C-alpha positions as MATLAB code, in Angstrom:
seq = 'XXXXXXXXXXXXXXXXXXXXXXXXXXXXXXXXXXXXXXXXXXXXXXXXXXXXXXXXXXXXXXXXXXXXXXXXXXXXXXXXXXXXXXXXXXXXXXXXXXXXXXXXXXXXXXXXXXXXXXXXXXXXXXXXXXXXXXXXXXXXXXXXXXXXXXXXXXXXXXXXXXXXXXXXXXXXXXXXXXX';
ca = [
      14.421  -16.113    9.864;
      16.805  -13.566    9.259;
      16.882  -11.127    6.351;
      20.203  -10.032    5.266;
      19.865   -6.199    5.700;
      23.476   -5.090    4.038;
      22.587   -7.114    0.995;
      19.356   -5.538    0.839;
      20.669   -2.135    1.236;
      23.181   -2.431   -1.682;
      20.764   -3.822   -3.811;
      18.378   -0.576   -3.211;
      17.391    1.705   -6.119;
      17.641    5.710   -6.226;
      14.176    5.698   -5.076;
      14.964    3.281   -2.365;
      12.818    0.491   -4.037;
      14.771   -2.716   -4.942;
      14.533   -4.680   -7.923;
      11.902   -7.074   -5.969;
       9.926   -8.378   -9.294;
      12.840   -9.358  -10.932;
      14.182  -11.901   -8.196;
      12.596  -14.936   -7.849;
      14.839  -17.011   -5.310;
      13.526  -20.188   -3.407;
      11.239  -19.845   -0.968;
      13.092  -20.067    2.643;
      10.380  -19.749    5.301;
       6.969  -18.151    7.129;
       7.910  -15.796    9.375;
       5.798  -14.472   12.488;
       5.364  -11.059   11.127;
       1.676   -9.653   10.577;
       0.637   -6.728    9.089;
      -2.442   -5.746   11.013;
      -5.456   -4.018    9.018;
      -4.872   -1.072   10.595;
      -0.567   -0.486    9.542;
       0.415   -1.982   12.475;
       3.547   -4.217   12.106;
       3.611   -6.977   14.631;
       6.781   -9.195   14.712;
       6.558  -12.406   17.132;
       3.553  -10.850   18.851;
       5.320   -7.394   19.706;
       4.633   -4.303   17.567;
       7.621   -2.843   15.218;
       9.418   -0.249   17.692;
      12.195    0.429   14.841;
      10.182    2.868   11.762;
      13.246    2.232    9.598;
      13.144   -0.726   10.080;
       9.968   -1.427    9.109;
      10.333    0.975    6.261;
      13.145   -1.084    4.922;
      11.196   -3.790    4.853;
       8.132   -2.333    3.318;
      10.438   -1.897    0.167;
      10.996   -5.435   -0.040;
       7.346   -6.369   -0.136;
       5.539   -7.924   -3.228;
       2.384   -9.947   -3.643;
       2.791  -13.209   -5.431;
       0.325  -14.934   -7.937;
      -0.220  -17.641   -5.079;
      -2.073  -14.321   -3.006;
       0.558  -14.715   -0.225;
       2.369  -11.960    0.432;
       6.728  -12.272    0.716;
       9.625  -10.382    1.935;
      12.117  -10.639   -1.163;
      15.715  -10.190   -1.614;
      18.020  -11.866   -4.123;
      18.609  -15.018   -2.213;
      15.749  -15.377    0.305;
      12.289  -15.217    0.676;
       9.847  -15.647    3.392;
       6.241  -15.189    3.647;
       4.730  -13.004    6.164;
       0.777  -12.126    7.115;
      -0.938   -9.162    5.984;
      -4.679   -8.773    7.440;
      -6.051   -6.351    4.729;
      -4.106   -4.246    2.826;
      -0.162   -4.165    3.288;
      -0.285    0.195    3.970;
      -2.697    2.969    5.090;
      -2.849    6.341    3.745;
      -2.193    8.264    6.921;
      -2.034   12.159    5.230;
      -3.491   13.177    2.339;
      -3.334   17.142    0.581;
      -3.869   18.603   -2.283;
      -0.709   20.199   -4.965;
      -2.192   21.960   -7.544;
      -4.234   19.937   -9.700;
      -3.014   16.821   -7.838;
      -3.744   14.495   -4.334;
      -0.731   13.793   -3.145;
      -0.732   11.001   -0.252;
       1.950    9.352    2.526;
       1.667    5.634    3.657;
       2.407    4.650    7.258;
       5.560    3.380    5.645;
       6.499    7.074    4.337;
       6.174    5.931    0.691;
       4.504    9.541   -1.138;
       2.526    8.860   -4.048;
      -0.009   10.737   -6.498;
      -3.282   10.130   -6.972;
      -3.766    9.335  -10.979;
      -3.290    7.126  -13.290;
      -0.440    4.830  -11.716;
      -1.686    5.480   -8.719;
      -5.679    4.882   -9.017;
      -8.451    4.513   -6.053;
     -10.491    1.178   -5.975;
     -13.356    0.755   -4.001;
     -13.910   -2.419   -2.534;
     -15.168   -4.329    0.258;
     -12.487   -5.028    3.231;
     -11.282   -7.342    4.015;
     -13.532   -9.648    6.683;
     -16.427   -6.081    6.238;
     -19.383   -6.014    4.109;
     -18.935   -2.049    3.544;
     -17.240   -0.442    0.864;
     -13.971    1.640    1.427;
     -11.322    2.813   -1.023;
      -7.949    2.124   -1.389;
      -4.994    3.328   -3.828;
      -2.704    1.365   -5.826;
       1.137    2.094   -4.272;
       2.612   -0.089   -6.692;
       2.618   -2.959   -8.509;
      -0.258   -5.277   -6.408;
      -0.026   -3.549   -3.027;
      -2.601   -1.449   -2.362;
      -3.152    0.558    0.850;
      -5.954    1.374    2.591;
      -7.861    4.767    3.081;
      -7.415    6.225    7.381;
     -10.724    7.125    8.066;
      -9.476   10.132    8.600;
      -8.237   10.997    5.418;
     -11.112    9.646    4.050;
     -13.243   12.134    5.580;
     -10.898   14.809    4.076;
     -11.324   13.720    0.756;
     -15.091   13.362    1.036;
     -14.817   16.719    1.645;
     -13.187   17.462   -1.295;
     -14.852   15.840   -3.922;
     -17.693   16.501   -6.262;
     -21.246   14.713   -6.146;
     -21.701   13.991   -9.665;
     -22.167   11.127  -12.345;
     -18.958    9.869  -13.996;
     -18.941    6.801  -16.219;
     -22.611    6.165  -15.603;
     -22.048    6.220  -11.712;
     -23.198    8.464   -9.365;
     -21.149    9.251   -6.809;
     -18.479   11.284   -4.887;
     -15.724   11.922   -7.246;
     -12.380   13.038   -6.551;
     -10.147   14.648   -9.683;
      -6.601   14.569   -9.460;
      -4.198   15.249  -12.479;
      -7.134   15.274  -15.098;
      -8.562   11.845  -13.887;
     -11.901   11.300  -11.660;
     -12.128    8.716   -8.912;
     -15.002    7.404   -7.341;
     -14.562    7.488   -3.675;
     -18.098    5.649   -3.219;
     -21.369    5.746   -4.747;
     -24.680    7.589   -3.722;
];
């Protein structure tokens, strides 16, 4: 399965994220691509050597009411395997009052209101980790690493009747587990 990458590309926003929710063509195919639980991008058993590439098709990404997760364009769409989440927050520093993070797909977000930390299980792990909304559905997954950075960070204290390590960025508190 083939997705046509020049029709993509003229369909792409100023941002560089297409109109994905609004087209809802027939579905055309599974493909052998699996996003691994740790970022990694494996296509037919070999791991993404091309970062734009991936990138690209990172943009194109949405989670469907069925749980399944698609690669979208305006005429096609194929299902592909995600393990966990489909990103990982691989960097992580703080702007002023805010926590500003990058995916392994170089998407930069803010931590706050749009952009929120959950904590939940894993996926297939009985232990509690956080992840933060990137946008609509897809959520991406804390690197240990930056993890243990924000940890650092944040506040013991008790926060809508939970006690916790709490993280503030732009006037909101996030739980990043509790004690």
């Amino acid at each position: 399965m083939a997705i046509d990458l020049a029709l993509l590309q003229q369909h792409a926003t100023a941002d560089g994220l297409p109109p994905v929710e609004e087209w809802h063509p027939d579905f055309c195919a599974d493909m052998d691509l699996v996003i691994r639980a740790d970022g990694t991008w494996v296509h037919e058993g070999g791991e993404f050597r091309r970062p734009a590439l991936m990138k690209l098709f990172s943009r194109i990404l949405r989670l469907d009411d069925d749980g399944c997760y698609y690669l979208v364009t305006p005429v096609e769409k194929v299902r592909i395997q995600v393990e966990d989440a489909p990103f990982v927050i691989l960097a992580a520093e703080v702007r002023d009052d805010s926590v500003v993070m990058v995916t392994n797909c170089e998407e930069v977000i803010t931590l706050g209101r749009e952009h929120p930390i959950r904590v939940r299980a894993a996926h297939g792990n009985a232990s509690e980790i956080p992840y933060v909304l990137v946008r609509k559905n897809l959520w991406a997954r804390l690197h240990r690493n930056v993890f243990y950075q924000l940890v650092e960070l944040a506040e013991q204290r008790t926060e809508q009747n939970v006690e916790g390590m709490w993280l503030q960025s732009q006037g909101e508190w996030f739980c990043l587990g509790t004690i």
